[in-house]
Short mmCIF file of C-alpha atoms and ligand atoms in Angstrom, two decimals:
data_model
loop_
_atom_site.label_atom_id
_atom_site.label_comp_id
_atom_site.label_asym_id
_atom_site.label_seq_id
_atom_site.Cartn_x
_atom_site.Cartn_y
_atom_site.Cartn_z
CA MET D 1 2.93 24.15 37.52
CA SER D 2 5.43 26.73 36.32
CA ALA D 3 6.84 27.83 39.70
CA MET D 4 9.87 26.22 41.25
CA LEU D 5 9.00 23.17 43.28
CA PRO D 6 10.00 23.96 46.89
CA ALA D 7 12.58 21.72 48.56
CA GLY D 8 10.93 19.04 50.67
CA THR D 9 8.17 18.29 48.17
CA THR D 10 7.83 14.95 46.45
CA ILE D 11 8.68 13.94 42.89
CA GLY D 12 7.09 10.73 41.59
CA ILE D 13 9.20 8.48 39.38
CA ILE D 14 7.75 5.65 37.27
CA GLY D 15 10.31 2.85 36.97
CA GLY D 16 12.78 1.66 39.57
CA GLY D 17 15.89 0.65 37.61
CA GLN D 18 19.30 2.29 37.73
CA LEU D 19 18.09 5.40 35.93
CA GLY D 20 15.34 5.87 38.52
CA ARG D 21 17.94 5.33 41.21
CA MET D 22 20.20 8.03 39.81
CA LEU D 23 17.26 10.42 39.40
CA ALA D 24 16.24 9.83 43.03
CA MET D 25 19.80 10.53 44.21
CA ALA D 26 19.95 13.76 42.19
CA ALA D 27 16.54 14.80 43.55
CA ALA D 28 17.68 14.16 47.11
CA ARG D 29 20.72 16.35 46.58
CA LEU D 30 18.42 19.21 45.59
CA GLY D 31 16.30 18.66 48.72
CA TYR D 32 13.40 16.74 47.18
CA ARG D 33 11.73 13.55 48.28
CA THR D 34 10.97 10.78 45.77
CA VAL D 35 8.35 8.05 45.48
CA VAL D 36 8.99 5.32 42.92
CA LEU D 37 6.31 3.19 41.23
CA GLU D 38 7.86 -0.18 40.33
CA PRO D 39 6.46 -3.72 40.52
CA GLN D 40 9.76 -5.29 41.58
CA ALA D 41 10.39 -4.89 45.31
CA ASP D 42 13.86 -3.79 46.44
CA CYS D 43 14.63 -2.48 42.97
CA PRO D 44 17.74 -0.31 42.48
CA ALA D 45 15.74 2.92 43.00
CA ALA D 46 13.96 1.62 46.11
CA GLN D 47 17.27 1.49 47.94
CA VAL D 48 17.74 5.27 47.66
CA CYS D 49 14.27 6.83 47.31
CA ASN D 50 11.94 7.77 50.16
CA ARG D 51 9.24 5.28 49.28
CA GLN D 52 8.35 2.63 46.72
CA ILE D 53 4.83 1.84 45.60
CA VAL D 54 5.12 -1.84 44.66
CA ALA D 55 2.59 -2.26 41.84
CA ALA D 56 2.26 -2.57 38.06
CA TYR D 57 2.85 0.62 36.05
CA ASP D 58 -0.79 0.60 34.95
CA ASP D 59 -2.38 -0.26 38.31
CA PRO D 60 -5.16 2.36 38.71
CA ALA D 61 -5.02 2.47 42.53
CA ALA D 62 -1.21 2.78 42.49
CA LEU D 63 -1.37 5.56 39.89
CA ALA D 64 -3.96 7.41 41.98
CA GLU D 65 -1.70 7.08 45.01
CA LEU D 66 1.34 8.28 43.07
CA ALA D 67 -0.60 11.30 41.81
CA ALA D 68 -1.85 12.09 45.32
CA VAL D 69 1.60 12.16 46.92
CA SER D 70 3.60 13.77 44.05
CA ALA D 71 3.89 17.42 42.99
CA VAL D 72 5.14 16.25 39.58
CA VAL D 73 5.58 12.79 38.05
CA THR D 74 8.40 11.78 35.73
CA TYR D 75 9.66 8.46 34.36
CA GLU D 76 12.90 6.58 33.74
CA PHE D 77 11.95 4.38 30.77
CA GLU D 78 10.10 4.91 27.50
CA ASN D 79 7.71 1.98 27.73
CA VAL D 80 5.57 3.52 30.46
CA PRO D 81 1.98 2.80 29.29
CA VAL D 82 0.69 5.94 27.56
CA ALA D 83 -2.72 5.40 29.17
CA ALA D 84 -1.09 5.50 32.61
CA ALA D 85 0.72 8.75 31.80
CA ASN D 86 -2.52 10.27 30.51
CA ALA D 87 -4.45 9.12 33.58
CA LEU D 88 -1.84 10.73 35.85
CA ALA D 89 -1.80 13.93 33.80
CA ALA D 90 -5.45 14.53 34.69
CA SER D 91 -4.41 15.31 38.27
CA VAL D 92 -0.65 15.99 38.37
CA PRO D 93 1.87 17.41 35.86
CA VAL D 94 3.62 14.60 33.96
CA ARG D 95 7.01 15.60 32.62
CA PRO D 96 8.12 14.82 29.92
CA PRO D 97 4.65 14.84 28.31
CA ALA D 98 2.86 11.61 27.38
CA ARG D 99 3.19 12.57 23.69
CA ALA D 100 6.95 11.91 23.98
CA LEU D 101 6.18 8.34 25.09
CA GLU D 102 3.78 7.84 22.19
CA VAL D 103 6.42 8.93 19.69
CA ALA D 104 9.29 6.96 21.23
CA GLN D 105 7.38 3.70 21.72
CA ASP D 106 6.82 2.94 18.05
CA ARG D 107 9.71 3.14 15.58
CA LEU D 108 7.35 3.88 12.68
CA VAL D 109 5.69 6.78 14.52
CA GLU D 110 9.10 7.98 15.71
CA LYS D 111 10.73 8.07 12.27
CA THR D 112 7.62 9.64 10.71
CA PHE D 113 7.69 12.31 13.43
CA LEU D 114 11.40 13.00 12.93
CA ASN D 115 11.08 13.30 9.15
CA GLY D 116 8.04 15.55 9.66
CA ILE D 117 10.15 18.08 11.57
CA GLY D 118 12.96 17.95 9.02
CA ILE D 119 15.29 15.47 10.72
CA ALA D 120 16.86 12.81 8.50
CA THR D 121 16.52 9.13 9.42
CA ALA D 122 17.28 5.87 7.62
CA ARG D 123 14.68 5.14 4.96
CA PHE D 124 11.96 2.90 6.38
CA LEU D 125 8.95 0.83 5.42
CA PRO D 126 6.37 -0.93 7.60
CA VAL D 127 6.45 -4.74 7.41
CA ASP D 128 3.39 -6.70 8.46
CA ASP D 129 4.00 -9.98 6.63
CA ASP D 130 6.65 -11.90 4.65
CA ALA D 131 5.51 -10.51 1.30
CA GLN D 132 5.93 -6.93 2.52
CA LEU D 133 9.40 -7.83 3.79
CA ALA D 134 10.41 -9.06 0.32
CA GLU D 135 9.04 -5.85 -1.26
CA ALA D 136 10.72 -3.62 1.31
CA LEU D 137 14.09 -5.39 0.90
CA ALA D 138 13.81 -5.04 -2.86
CA ALA D 139 13.21 -1.30 -2.37
CA PHE D 140 16.41 -1.07 -0.29
CA ASP D 141 18.60 -3.08 -2.70
CA GLY D 142 18.44 -6.24 -0.60
CA SER D 143 19.89 -4.77 2.60
CA GLY D 144 18.25 -3.48 5.74
CA VAL D 145 17.66 -3.83 9.44
CA LEU D 146 14.38 -5.45 10.38
CA LYS D 147 13.14 -4.35 13.80
CA THR D 148 10.06 -4.76 15.90
CA ARG D 149 8.15 -1.48 15.90
CA ARG D 150 7.60 -1.60 19.66
CA MET D 151 9.43 -2.76 22.82
CA GLY D 152 12.86 -3.10 21.23
CA TYR D 153 15.93 -2.12 23.25
CA ASP D 154 19.64 -2.93 23.33
CA GLY D 155 19.37 -4.39 19.82
CA LYS D 156 16.74 -6.94 20.86
CA GLY D 157 14.11 -7.84 18.26
CA GLN D 158 16.36 -7.04 15.29
CA ARG D 159 17.66 -8.83 12.23
CA VAL D 160 20.16 -7.54 9.70
CA PHE D 161 19.97 -8.41 6.00
CA ARG D 162 22.89 -7.74 3.68
CA ASN D 163 22.71 -8.07 -0.10
CA MET D 164 19.94 -10.64 0.18
CA GLU D 165 17.99 -12.02 -2.73
CA THR D 166 14.51 -10.60 -2.40
CA VAL D 167 12.80 -13.99 -2.34
CA GLY D 168 12.41 -16.69 0.27
CA PHE D 169 11.47 -14.92 3.45
CA ASP D 170 8.67 -17.27 4.37
CA GLY D 171 8.42 -17.52 8.12
CA THR D 172 10.54 -14.45 8.93
CA PHE D 173 7.55 -12.44 10.09
CA ALA D 174 6.44 -15.26 12.40
CA ALA D 175 10.01 -15.79 13.63
CA MET D 176 10.11 -12.11 14.66
CA GLY D 177 7.08 -12.78 16.86
CA GLY D 178 4.27 -12.00 14.41
CA VAL D 179 4.24 -8.39 15.61
CA PRO D 180 4.32 -5.19 13.53
CA LEU D 181 7.82 -4.63 12.11
CA ILE D 182 9.76 -1.93 10.33
CA LEU D 183 12.53 -2.38 7.78
CA GLU D 184 15.15 0.34 7.85
CA SER D 185 17.74 0.87 5.15
CA LEU D 186 21.22 -0.19 6.29
CA VAL D 187 23.13 2.98 7.18
CA ALA D 188 26.87 2.87 6.38
CA PHE D 189 27.76 5.13 9.28
CA GLU D 190 31.26 6.12 10.32
CA ARG D 191 30.47 6.26 14.02
CA GLU D 192 27.57 6.49 16.46
CA VAL D 193 27.03 9.55 18.60
CA SER D 194 24.35 10.67 21.02
CA VAL D 195 23.31 13.94 22.57
CA LEU D 196 21.68 14.53 25.92
CA ALA D 197 19.68 17.74 25.91
CA ALA D 198 17.20 19.43 28.20
CA ARG D 199 14.25 21.75 27.82
CA ALA D 200 12.67 23.70 30.66
CA ALA D 201 8.99 24.59 30.90
CA ASP D 202 9.75 28.15 29.72
CA GLY D 203 11.48 26.78 26.60
CA ALA D 204 15.06 27.22 27.84
CA PHE D 205 17.44 24.75 26.21
CA ALA D 206 20.74 23.19 27.27
CA ALA D 207 22.74 20.40 25.65
CA TYR D 208 25.80 18.37 26.59
CA ASP D 209 28.64 17.61 24.23
CA PRO D 210 27.88 14.66 21.92
CA ALA D 211 29.29 11.34 23.11
CA GLU D 212 30.79 8.77 20.75
CA ASN D 213 29.26 5.38 21.49
CA VAL D 214 30.51 1.85 20.86
CA HIS D 215 28.11 -1.06 21.24
CA ARG D 216 28.95 -4.69 21.97
CA ASP D 217 26.39 -7.44 21.45
CA GLY D 218 23.78 -4.70 20.96
CA ILE D 219 24.50 -3.13 24.38
CA LEU D 220 26.29 0.17 24.94
CA HIS D 221 29.91 -0.59 25.82
CA THR D 222 31.64 2.81 25.95
CA SER D 223 30.81 6.49 25.58
CA THR D 224 33.82 8.68 24.80
CA LEU D 225 34.19 12.44 25.11
CA PRO D 226 35.01 14.28 23.01
CA ALA D 227 33.48 12.46 20.04
CA THR D 228 35.62 12.50 16.90
CA ILE D 229 33.24 14.69 14.91
CA PRO D 230 33.74 18.21 13.54
CA PRO D 231 32.27 21.15 15.51
CA GLN D 232 29.59 21.75 12.90
CA THR D 233 28.37 18.15 13.29
CA ALA D 234 28.15 18.63 17.06
CA ALA D 235 26.23 21.87 16.49
CA ALA D 236 23.87 20.08 14.10
CA ALA D 237 23.23 17.38 16.72
CA HIS D 238 22.32 20.08 19.26
CA GLU D 239 20.07 21.82 16.76
CA ALA D 240 18.25 18.57 15.96
CA ALA D 241 17.74 17.91 19.68
CA ARG D 242 16.35 21.41 20.15
CA THR D 243 13.93 20.95 17.24
CA ILE D 244 12.69 17.65 18.71
CA LEU D 245 12.24 19.11 22.20
CA ASP D 246 10.35 22.15 20.91
CA ALA D 247 8.11 20.05 18.66
CA LEU D 248 7.12 17.88 21.62
CA GLY D 249 6.64 20.79 24.05
CA TYR D 250 9.07 18.74 26.11
CA VAL D 251 10.14 19.30 29.72
CA GLY D 252 13.11 17.27 30.98
CA VAL D 253 16.16 15.53 29.53
CA ILE D 254 16.07 13.58 26.26
CA GLY D 255 18.64 11.31 24.63
CA VAL D 256 18.96 11.41 20.84
CA GLU D 257 21.06 8.77 19.07
CA PHE D 258 22.58 9.52 15.69
CA PHE D 259 24.63 7.84 13.01
CA ALA D 260 27.50 10.14 11.98
CA MET D 261 28.35 9.83 8.31
CA ALA D 262 31.77 10.27 6.65
CA ASP D 263 30.67 13.59 5.10
CA GLY D 264 29.86 15.05 8.54
CA SER D 265 26.09 14.72 8.17
CA LEU D 266 23.88 13.06 10.78
CA ILE D 267 21.08 10.53 10.56
CA ALA D 268 18.87 10.23 13.64
CA ASN D 269 18.39 6.66 14.86
CA GLU D 270 16.15 6.99 17.89
CA ILE D 271 15.05 9.19 20.73
CA ALA D 272 14.83 8.21 24.39
CA PRO D 273 12.49 10.50 26.36
CA ARG D 274 14.50 10.12 29.54
CA VAL D 275 18.00 10.21 30.91
CA HIS D 276 20.22 7.83 28.98
CA ASN D 277 23.10 5.40 29.51
CA SER D 278 25.25 7.38 27.05
CA GLY D 279 24.92 10.40 29.36
CA HIS D 280 26.27 8.78 32.51
CA TRP D 281 29.63 10.46 31.89
CA THR D 282 28.03 13.84 32.75
CA GLU D 283 28.09 12.79 36.40
CA ALA D 284 31.90 12.66 36.34
CA ALA D 285 32.77 15.41 33.85
CA CYS D 286 30.15 18.16 34.23
CA LEU D 287 29.10 20.38 37.10
CA VAL D 288 25.46 19.41 36.61
CA SER D 289 24.79 15.81 35.55
CA GLN D 290 22.01 14.67 33.20
CA PHE D 291 20.17 13.41 36.30
CA GLU D 292 20.27 16.74 38.12
CA GLN D 293 19.40 18.49 34.86
CA HIS D 294 16.30 16.34 34.46
CA ILE D 295 15.22 16.98 38.05
CA ARG D 296 15.84 20.71 37.60
CA ALA D 297 13.68 20.77 34.48
CA VAL D 298 10.74 18.78 35.86
CA ALA D 299 10.86 20.70 39.17
CA GLY D 300 10.78 24.09 37.42
CA LEU D 301 14.30 25.07 38.51
CA PRO D 302 16.67 26.87 36.11
CA LEU D 303 18.66 24.51 33.88
CA GLY D 304 22.27 24.01 35.01
CA SER D 305 25.61 24.27 33.27
CA THR D 306 26.43 21.62 30.69
CA VAL D 307 30.09 22.66 30.43
CA ARG D 308 32.43 19.68 30.32
CA HIS D 309 35.54 20.06 32.48
CA ALA D 310 37.22 16.77 31.54
CA ASP D 311 37.72 14.38 28.68
CA CYS D 312 36.38 11.00 29.69
CA VAL D 313 35.39 7.47 28.77
CA MET D 314 32.37 5.82 30.39
CA GLU D 315 32.31 2.03 30.30
CA ASN D 316 29.41 -0.18 31.32
CA LEU D 317 29.92 -3.07 33.73
CA ILE D 318 27.76 -5.86 32.29
CA GLY D 319 27.12 -9.09 34.18
CA ASP D 320 30.35 -10.48 35.65
CA ASP D 321 32.26 -7.29 34.68
CA VAL D 322 31.13 -6.02 38.06
CA GLY D 323 33.93 -8.14 39.52
CA ARG D 324 36.31 -5.44 38.23
CA ALA D 325 34.96 -3.01 40.84
CA PRO D 326 37.69 -3.48 43.50
CA ALA D 327 40.48 -2.92 40.95
CA LEU D 328 38.70 0.10 39.49
CA LEU D 329 38.36 1.62 42.94
CA ALA D 330 42.13 1.58 43.22
CA GLU D 331 42.54 3.73 40.09
CA PRO D 332 42.85 7.44 40.89
CA ASP D 333 41.18 8.73 37.71
CA VAL D 334 38.09 6.51 37.86
CA MET D 335 34.61 7.31 39.20
CA LEU D 336 32.71 4.10 39.93
CA HIS D 337 28.94 3.76 40.09
CA LEU D 338 27.22 0.50 41.10
CA TYR D 339 23.47 -0.06 40.83
CA GLY D 340 22.72 -2.19 43.89
CA LYS D 341 21.67 -5.26 41.89
CA ALA D 342 22.19 -8.49 43.82
CA GLU D 343 22.52 -10.91 40.89
CA ALA D 344 25.02 -10.41 38.04
CA ARG D 345 23.11 -12.09 35.22
CA PRO D 346 24.68 -12.12 31.70
CA GLY D 347 23.76 -8.97 29.79
CA ARG D 348 22.56 -7.19 32.93
CA LYS D 349 23.83 -3.66 33.53
CA MET D 350 25.40 -3.82 37.00
CA GLY D 351 27.22 -0.50 37.06
CA HIS D 352 29.54 1.72 35.09
CA PHE D 353 32.71 3.67 35.54
CA THR D 354 34.04 6.87 34.03
CA ARG D 355 37.73 7.49 33.52
CA VAL D 356 38.38 11.23 33.54
CA THR D 357 41.22 13.37 32.22
CA PRO D 358 40.76 16.98 33.31
CA THR D 359 41.01 19.40 30.38
CA PHE D 360 42.37 22.30 32.42
CA PRO D 361 45.51 22.40 34.53
CA PRO D 362 44.87 22.18 38.28
CA SER D 363 45.51 25.46 40.08
P1 AMP G 1 18.60 0.47 17.89
O1 AMP G 1 17.90 -0.55 18.73
O2 AMP G 1 17.73 1.10 16.86
O3 AMP G 1 19.31 1.50 18.74
O4 AMP G 1 19.77 -0.31 17.12
C1 AMP G 1 20.83 -0.94 17.80
C2 AMP G 1 22.12 -0.80 17.01
O5 AMP G 1 21.99 -1.47 15.73
C3 AMP G 1 22.49 0.63 16.66
O6 AMP G 1 23.18 1.27 17.72
C4 AMP G 1 23.35 0.42 15.43
O7 AMP G 1 24.66 0.01 15.80
C5 AMP G 1 22.66 -0.72 14.72
N1 AMP G 1 21.65 -0.21 13.77
C6 AMP G 1 20.38 0.06 14.06
N2 AMP G 1 19.71 0.53 12.98
C7 AMP G 1 20.59 0.54 11.96
C8 AMP G 1 20.51 0.92 10.58
N3 AMP G 1 19.36 1.33 10.02
N4 AMP G 1 21.63 0.81 9.84
C9 AMP G 1 22.80 0.36 10.37
N5 AMP G 1 22.93 -0.02 11.66
C10 AMP G 1 21.85 0.06 12.46
#
């Protein structure tokens, strides 16, 4: 499929969370229909898409149905089973490609991939038992971040070691779940930034300005534009994103998280082969949001403008924060976005808002 998908045709989306919801809304605005595969009924995306297939992501009958009704299939989270993406790809284009999932699902594979294409990461060593942890910590002068290789998100499955003696880690491996781990060297970064970038099937590339991100309790709290980094650091972030997209033969939007160092250099932390929380600001401060950009790319449409017309700060509404919604609605410079989740559990992303300051005088 290289032609433009005609309006009225159906895009399949695997995953029905808020990102799937925002993708479905962007698709609708461009005239497309969407079918979402998600095991949880009445999920955020189900409320705005044309149809939900309520089944597990790896259910063969559901995947066959999704392939049958979709002109292209995309996804909203990186833990889509690779086997499911490959099964779909036999009968319908899957964008981004399954290879992007493979790389993003395992931190060891991801960092090896990034280093292989010339992109710096923290130093890293695989850890598969307590003895290897002691050796790896010794190699990194007693400091490091121990992470599960797979299924980690929002800082879950992580443990930080600082200036530790390299003895006495008995039980740590088991306490981390007895699953394959990776120890990363502790990066003394100045700030965290991320870039949302897109690649079209013909290789066209577009990138948004880097956002400066602040995390709280391991969850993204704010994304601020512009980031306080020099122009050459922003350019380097774009160049790294382009290198990653080209190496993967990628189609769609990707999120790349970096640590920005005091000397202006960047260290890549992780890639998210999907639209990303740190790109929500694009909805309020760009003509074409990350969601529309992703739909454009997977539907074979030309990529849109990434020009930013406002400075802005996006803030997540986590759990009970959603109670701030009425007050936020009263603020003239705020764009509010709620996800349609009934229950405000602690740590649950319920919505976000973006406070915008236009960067040009109104005419
Ligand atoms: P991650 O799940 O890899 O995105 O990590 C969650 C957060 O932990 C990051 O946003 C950083 O704030 C911090 N972090 C992760 N890895 C490292 C590292 N190697 N050095 C220092 N801080 C880290």
